[in-house]
PDB file of C-alpha atoms and ligand atoms in Angstrom:
ATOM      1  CA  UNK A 162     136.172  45.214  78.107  1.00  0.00           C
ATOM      2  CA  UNK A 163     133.417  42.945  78.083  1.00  0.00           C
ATOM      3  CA  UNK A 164     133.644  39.489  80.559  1.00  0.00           C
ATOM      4  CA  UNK A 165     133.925  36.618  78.557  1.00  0.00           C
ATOM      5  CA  UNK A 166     131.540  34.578  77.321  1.00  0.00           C
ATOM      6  CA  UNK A 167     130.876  30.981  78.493  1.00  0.00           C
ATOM      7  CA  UNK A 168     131.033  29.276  74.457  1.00  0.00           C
ATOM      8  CA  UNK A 169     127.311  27.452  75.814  1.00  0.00           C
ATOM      9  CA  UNK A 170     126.134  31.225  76.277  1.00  0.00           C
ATOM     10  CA  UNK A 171     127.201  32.528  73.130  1.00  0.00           C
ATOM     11  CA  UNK A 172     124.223  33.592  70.770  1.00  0.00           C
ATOM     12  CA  UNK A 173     125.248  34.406  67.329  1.00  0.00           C
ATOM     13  CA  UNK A 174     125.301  38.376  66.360  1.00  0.00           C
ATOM     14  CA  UNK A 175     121.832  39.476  66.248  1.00  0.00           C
ATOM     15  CA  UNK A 176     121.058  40.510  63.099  1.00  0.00           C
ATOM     16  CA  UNK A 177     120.132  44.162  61.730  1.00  0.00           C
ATOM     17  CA  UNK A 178     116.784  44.980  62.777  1.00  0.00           C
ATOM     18  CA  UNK A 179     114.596  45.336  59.363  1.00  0.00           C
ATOM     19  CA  UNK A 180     110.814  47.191  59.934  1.00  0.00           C
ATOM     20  CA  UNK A 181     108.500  45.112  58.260  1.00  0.00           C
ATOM     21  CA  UNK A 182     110.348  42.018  59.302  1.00  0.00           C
ATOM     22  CA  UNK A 183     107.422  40.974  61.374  1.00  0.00           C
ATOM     23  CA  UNK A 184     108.312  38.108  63.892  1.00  0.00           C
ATOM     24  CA  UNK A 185     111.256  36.393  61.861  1.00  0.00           C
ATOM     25  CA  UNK A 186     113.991  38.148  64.331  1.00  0.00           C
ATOM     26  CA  UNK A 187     111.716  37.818  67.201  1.00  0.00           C
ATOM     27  CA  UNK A 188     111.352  33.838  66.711  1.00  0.00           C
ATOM     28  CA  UNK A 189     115.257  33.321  65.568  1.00  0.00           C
ATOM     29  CA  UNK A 190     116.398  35.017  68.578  1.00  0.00           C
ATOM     30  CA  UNK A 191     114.368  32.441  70.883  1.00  0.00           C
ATOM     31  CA  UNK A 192     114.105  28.710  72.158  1.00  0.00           C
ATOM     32  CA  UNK A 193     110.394  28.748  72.625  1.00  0.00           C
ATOM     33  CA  UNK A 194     111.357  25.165  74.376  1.00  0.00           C
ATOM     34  CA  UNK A 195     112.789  27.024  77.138  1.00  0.00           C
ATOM     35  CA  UNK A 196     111.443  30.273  77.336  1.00  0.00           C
ATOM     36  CA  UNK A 197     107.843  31.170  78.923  1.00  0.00           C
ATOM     37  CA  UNK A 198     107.252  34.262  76.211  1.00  0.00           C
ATOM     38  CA  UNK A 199     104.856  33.385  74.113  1.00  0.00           C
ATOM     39  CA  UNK A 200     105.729  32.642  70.277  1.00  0.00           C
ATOM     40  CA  UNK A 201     102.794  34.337  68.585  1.00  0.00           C
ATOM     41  CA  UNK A 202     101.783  31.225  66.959  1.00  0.00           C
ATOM     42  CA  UNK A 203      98.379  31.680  68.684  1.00  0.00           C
ATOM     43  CA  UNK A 204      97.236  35.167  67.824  1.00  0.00           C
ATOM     44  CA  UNK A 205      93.782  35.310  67.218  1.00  0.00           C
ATOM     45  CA  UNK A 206      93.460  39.045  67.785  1.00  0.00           C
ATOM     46  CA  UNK A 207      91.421  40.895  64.939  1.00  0.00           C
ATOM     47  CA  UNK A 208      91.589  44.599  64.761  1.00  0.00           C
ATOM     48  CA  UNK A 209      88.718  46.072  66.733  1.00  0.00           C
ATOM     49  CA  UNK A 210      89.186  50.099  65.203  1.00  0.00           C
ATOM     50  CA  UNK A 211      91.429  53.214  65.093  1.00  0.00           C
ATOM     51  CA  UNK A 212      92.656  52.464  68.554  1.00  0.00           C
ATOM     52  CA  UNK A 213      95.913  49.900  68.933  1.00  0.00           C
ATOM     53  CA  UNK A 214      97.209  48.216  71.699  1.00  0.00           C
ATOM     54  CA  UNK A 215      99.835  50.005  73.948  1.00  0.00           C
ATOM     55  CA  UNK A 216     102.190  48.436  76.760  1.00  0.00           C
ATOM     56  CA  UNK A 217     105.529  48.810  78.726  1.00  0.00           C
ATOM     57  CA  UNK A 218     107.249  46.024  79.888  1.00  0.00           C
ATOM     58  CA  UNK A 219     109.822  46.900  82.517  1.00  0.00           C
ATOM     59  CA  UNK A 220     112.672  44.379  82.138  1.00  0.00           C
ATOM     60  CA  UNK A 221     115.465  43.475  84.415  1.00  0.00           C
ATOM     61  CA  UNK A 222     117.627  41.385  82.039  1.00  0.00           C
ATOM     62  CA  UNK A 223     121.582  42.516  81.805  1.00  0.00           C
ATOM     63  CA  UNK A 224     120.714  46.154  82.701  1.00  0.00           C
ATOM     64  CA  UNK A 225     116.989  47.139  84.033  1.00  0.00           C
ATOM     65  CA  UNK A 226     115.121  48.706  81.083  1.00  0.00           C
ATOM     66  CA  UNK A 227     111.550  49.773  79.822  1.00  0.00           C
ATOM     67  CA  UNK A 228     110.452  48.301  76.038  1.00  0.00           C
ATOM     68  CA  UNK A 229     107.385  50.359  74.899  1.00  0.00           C
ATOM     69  CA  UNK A 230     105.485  48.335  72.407  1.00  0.00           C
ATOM     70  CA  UNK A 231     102.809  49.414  70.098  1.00  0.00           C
ATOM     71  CA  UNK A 232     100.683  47.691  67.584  1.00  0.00           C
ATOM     72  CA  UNK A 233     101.045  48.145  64.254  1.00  0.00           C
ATOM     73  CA  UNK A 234     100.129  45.373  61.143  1.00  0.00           C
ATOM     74  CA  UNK A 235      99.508  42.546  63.764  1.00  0.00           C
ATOM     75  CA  UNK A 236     102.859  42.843  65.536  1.00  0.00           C
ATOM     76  CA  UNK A 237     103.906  44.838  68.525  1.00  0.00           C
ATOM     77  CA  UNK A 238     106.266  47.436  67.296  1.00  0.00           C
ATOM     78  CA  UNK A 239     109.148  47.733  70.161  1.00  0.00           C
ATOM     79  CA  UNK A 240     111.828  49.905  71.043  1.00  0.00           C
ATOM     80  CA  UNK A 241     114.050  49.609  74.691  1.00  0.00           C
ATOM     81  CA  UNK A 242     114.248  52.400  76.360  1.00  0.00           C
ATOM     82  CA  UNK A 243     117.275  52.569  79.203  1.00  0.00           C
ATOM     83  CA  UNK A 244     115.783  55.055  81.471  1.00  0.00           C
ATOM     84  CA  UNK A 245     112.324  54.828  81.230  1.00  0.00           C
ATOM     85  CA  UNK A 246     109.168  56.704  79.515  1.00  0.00           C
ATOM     86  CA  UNK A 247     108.989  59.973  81.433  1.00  0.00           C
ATOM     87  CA  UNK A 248     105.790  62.906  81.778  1.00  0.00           C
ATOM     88  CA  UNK A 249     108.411  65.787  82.111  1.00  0.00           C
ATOM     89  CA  UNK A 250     108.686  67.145  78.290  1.00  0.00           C
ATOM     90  CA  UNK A 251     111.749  68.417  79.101  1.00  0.00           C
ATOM     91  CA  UNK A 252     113.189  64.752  78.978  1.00  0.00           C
ATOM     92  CA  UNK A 253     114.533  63.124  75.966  1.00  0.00           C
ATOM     93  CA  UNK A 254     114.363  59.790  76.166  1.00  0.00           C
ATOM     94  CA  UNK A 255     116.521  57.177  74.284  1.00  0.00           C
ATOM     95  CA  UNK A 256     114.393  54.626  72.585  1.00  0.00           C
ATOM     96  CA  UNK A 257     116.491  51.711  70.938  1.00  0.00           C
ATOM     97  CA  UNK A 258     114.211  49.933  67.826  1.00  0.00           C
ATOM     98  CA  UNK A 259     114.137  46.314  68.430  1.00  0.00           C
ATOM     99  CA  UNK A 260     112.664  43.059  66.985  1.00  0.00           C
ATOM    100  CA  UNK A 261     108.838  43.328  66.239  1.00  0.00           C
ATOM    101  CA  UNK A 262     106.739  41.119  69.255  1.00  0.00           C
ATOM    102  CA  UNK A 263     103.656  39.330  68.656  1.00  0.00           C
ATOM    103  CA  UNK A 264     100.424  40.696  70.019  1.00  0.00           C
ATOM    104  CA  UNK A 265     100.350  38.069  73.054  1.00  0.00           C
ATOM    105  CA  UNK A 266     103.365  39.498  74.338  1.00  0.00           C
ATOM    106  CA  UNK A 267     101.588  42.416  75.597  1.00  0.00           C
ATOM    107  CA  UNK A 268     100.270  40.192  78.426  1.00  0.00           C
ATOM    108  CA  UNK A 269     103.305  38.725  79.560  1.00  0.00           C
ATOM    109  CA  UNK A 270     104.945  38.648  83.050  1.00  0.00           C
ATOM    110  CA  UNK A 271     107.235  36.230  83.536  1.00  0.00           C
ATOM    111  CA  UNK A 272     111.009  34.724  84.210  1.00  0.00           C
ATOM    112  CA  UNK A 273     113.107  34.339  80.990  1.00  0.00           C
ATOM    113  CA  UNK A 274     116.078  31.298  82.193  1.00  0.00           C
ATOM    114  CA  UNK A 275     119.425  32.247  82.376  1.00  0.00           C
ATOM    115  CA  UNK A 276     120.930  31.778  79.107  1.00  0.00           C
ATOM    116  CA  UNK A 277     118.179  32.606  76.592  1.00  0.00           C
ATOM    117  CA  UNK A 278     117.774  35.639  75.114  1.00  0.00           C
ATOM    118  CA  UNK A 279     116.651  38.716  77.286  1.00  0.00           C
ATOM    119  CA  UNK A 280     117.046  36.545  80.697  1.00  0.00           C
ATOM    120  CA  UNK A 281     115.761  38.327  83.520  1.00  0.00           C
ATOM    121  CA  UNK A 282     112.185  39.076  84.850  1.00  0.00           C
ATOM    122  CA  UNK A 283     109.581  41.033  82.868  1.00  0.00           C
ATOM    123  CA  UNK A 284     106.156  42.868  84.118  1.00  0.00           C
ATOM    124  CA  UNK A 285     103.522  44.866  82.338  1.00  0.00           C
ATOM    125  CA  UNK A 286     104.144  48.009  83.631  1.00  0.00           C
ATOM    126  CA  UNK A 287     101.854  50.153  82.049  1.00  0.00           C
ATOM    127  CA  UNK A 288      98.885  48.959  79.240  1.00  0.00           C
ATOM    128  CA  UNK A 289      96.069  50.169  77.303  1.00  0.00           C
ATOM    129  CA  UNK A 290      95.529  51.893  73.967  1.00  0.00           C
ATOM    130  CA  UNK A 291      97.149  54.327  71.851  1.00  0.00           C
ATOM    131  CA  UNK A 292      95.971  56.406  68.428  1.00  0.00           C
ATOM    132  CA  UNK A 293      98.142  58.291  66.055  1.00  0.00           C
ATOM    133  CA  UNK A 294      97.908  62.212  65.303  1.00  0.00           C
ATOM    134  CA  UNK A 295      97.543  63.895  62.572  1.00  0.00           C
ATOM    135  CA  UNK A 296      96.737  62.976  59.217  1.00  0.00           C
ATOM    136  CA  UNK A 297      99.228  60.302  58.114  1.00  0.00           C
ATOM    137  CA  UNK A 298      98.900  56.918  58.945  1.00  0.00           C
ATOM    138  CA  UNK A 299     100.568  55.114  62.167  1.00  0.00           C
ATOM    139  CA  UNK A 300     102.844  52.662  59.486  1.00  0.00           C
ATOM    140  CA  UNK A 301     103.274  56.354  57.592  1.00  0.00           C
ATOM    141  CA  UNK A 302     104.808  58.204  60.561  1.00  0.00           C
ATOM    142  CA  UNK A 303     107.071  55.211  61.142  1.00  0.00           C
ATOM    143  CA  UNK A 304     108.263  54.534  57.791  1.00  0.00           C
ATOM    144  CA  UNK A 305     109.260  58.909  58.519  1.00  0.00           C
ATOM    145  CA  UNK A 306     110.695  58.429  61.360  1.00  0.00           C
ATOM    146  CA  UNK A 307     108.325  60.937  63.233  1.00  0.00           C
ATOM    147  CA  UNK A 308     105.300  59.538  65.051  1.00  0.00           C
ATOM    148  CA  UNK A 309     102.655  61.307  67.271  1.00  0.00           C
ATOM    149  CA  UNK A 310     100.753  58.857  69.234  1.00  0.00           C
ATOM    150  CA  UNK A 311      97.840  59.727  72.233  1.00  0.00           C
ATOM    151  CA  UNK A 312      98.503  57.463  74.672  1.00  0.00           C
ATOM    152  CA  UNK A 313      95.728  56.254  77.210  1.00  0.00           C
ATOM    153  CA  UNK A 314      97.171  53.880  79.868  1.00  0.00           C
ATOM    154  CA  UNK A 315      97.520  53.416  83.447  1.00  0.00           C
ATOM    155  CA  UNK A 316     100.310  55.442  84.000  1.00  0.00           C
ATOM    156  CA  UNK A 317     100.996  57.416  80.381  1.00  0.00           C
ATOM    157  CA  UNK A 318      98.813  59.534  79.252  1.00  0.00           C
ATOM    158  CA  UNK A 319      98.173  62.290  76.420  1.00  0.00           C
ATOM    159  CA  UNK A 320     100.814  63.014  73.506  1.00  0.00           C
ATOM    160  CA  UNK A 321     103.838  61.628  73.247  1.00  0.00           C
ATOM    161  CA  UNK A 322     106.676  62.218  70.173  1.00  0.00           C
ATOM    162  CA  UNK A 323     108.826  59.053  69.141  1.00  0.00           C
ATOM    163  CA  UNK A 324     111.056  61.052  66.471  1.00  0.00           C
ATOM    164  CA  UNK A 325     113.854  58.597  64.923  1.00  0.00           C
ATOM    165  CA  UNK A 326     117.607  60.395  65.533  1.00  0.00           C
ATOM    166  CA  UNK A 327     121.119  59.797  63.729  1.00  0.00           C
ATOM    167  CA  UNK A 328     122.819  59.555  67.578  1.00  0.00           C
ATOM    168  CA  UNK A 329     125.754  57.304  66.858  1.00  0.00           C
ATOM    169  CA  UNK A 330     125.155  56.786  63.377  1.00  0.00           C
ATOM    170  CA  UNK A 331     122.712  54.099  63.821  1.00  0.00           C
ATOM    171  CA  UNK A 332     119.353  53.904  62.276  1.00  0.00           C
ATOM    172  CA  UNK A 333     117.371  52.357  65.563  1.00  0.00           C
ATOM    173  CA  UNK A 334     117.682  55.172  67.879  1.00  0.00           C
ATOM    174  CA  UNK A 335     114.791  56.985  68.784  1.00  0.00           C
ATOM    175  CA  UNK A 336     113.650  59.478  71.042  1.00  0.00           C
ATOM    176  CA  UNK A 337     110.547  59.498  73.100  1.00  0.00           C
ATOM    177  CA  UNK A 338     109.050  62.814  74.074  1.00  0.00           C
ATOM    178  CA  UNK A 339     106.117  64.069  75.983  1.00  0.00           C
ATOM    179  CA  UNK A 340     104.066  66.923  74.752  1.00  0.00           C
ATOM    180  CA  UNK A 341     103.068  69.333  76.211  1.00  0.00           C
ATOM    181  CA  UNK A 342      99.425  69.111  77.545  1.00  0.00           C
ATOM    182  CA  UNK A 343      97.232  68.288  80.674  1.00  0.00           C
ATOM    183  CA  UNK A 344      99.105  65.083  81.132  1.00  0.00           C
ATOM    184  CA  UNK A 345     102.351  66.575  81.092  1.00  0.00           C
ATOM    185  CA  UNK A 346     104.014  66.634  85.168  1.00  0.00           C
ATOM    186  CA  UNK A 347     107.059  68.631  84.680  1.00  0.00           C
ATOM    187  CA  UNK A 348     109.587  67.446  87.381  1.00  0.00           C
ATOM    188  CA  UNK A 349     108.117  64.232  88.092  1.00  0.00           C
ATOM    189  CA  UNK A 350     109.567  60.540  88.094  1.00  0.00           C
ATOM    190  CA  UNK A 351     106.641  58.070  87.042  1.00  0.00           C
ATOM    191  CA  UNK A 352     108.603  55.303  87.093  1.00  0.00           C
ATOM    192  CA  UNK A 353     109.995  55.420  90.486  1.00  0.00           C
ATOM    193  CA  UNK A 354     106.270  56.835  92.041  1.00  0.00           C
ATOM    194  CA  UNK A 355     104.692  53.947  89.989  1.00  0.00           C
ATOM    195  CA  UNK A 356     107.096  50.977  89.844  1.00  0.00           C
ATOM    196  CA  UNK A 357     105.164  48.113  90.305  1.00  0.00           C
ATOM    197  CA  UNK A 358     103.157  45.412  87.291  1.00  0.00           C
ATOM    198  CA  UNK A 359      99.631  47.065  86.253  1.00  0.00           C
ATOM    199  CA  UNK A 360      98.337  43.476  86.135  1.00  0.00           C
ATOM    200  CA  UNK A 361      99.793  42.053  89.466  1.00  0.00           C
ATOM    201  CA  UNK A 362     100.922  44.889  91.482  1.00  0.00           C
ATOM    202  CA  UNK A 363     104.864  42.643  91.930  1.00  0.00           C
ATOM    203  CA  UNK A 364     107.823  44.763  90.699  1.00  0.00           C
ATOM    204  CA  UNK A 365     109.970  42.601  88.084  1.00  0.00           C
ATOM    205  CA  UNK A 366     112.396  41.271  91.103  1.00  0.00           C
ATOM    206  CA  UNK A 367     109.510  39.540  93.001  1.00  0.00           C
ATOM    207  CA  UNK A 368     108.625  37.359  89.813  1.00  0.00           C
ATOM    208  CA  UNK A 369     110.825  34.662  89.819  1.00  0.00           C
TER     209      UNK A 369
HETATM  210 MN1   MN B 470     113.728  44.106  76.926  1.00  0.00          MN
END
């Protein structure tokens, strides 16, 4: 059972998420009056070659959670991941597909207010670039559900699999792999050794 609801914190049902949507879900799901995130109104960016941008926000909202966001068309592709990105390729980790973010999201650290959507505390865990493998396409491997990205942050690095799964029936799960190569630590728990913001060195519970 869930608690109830307070009817002034009730948000009406999100709705499905549709790739390609760009920021339509990402703007009807937020009071940009009351939230700090930024509304993408002002990107500017312009593609600068092969290499997209790459970041992990670590979220404390409801339940603490990572959202791994890659660019793709001028939008931050995103999926929530419960546990974490990992280095060990023996780990599988669930990677839920959510609303599409706008590029200046990737810099954001900040408190979202009780009551609007994703409240909690957010920090840029890990940044930097990413470029797809192979021969198809970055839109090409998502539109498959089977994308191989090389990953250069912080604290990710090398290949990494996204591969979309049928778990529960539902067409947003994902699951996010490392491959097996020199950045590979078998065993290891990146995001307890490295837990803290790559841009302010605060964990997400000493930014309010
Ligand atoms: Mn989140």
């Amino acid at each position: 059972m869930l608690p109830p609801m307070s009817p002034a914190k009730r948000k009406p049902a999100a709705p499905a998420v549709d790739p390609g949507d760009g920021l339509g879900h990402y703007r009807a799901k937020r009071d940009f009056a009351r939230t700090p995130e930024p509304s993408g109104a002002g990107d500017s960016r312009t593609a600068t070659g092969p290499a997209g941008m790459y970041v992990i926000h670590k979220h404390h909202a409801g339940h603490l959670h990572y959202d791994l966001r890659l660019e793709s068309g001028g939008v931050l592709k995103s999926w929530a991941i419960p546990k974490g990105p990992s280095l060990d390729p023996a780990d599988k980790r669930l990677a839920v597909e959510v609303e599409d973010h706008p590029l200046d999201y990737a810099g954001f650290e900040g408190a979202i207010p009780e009551g609007e959507y994703g409240a909690g505390t957010v920090i840029v865990w890990d940044r930097g670039t990413f470029r797809p493998q192979g021969e198809a396409s970055f839109e090409e491997m998502l539109e498959k559900g089977a994308v191989k990205v090389e990953i250069a942050g912080e604290k990710l690095a090398g290949g990494f699999a996204l591969v979309r799964t049928r778990f529960g029936g539902k067409k947003n799960n994902w699951l996010l792999i490392k491959e097996k190569d020199a950045h590979a630590r078998p065993g290891s728990d990146v995001t307890a050794e490295a837990p803290s913001s790559v841009l302010s060195g605060r964990d997400v519970d000493e930014v309010r």
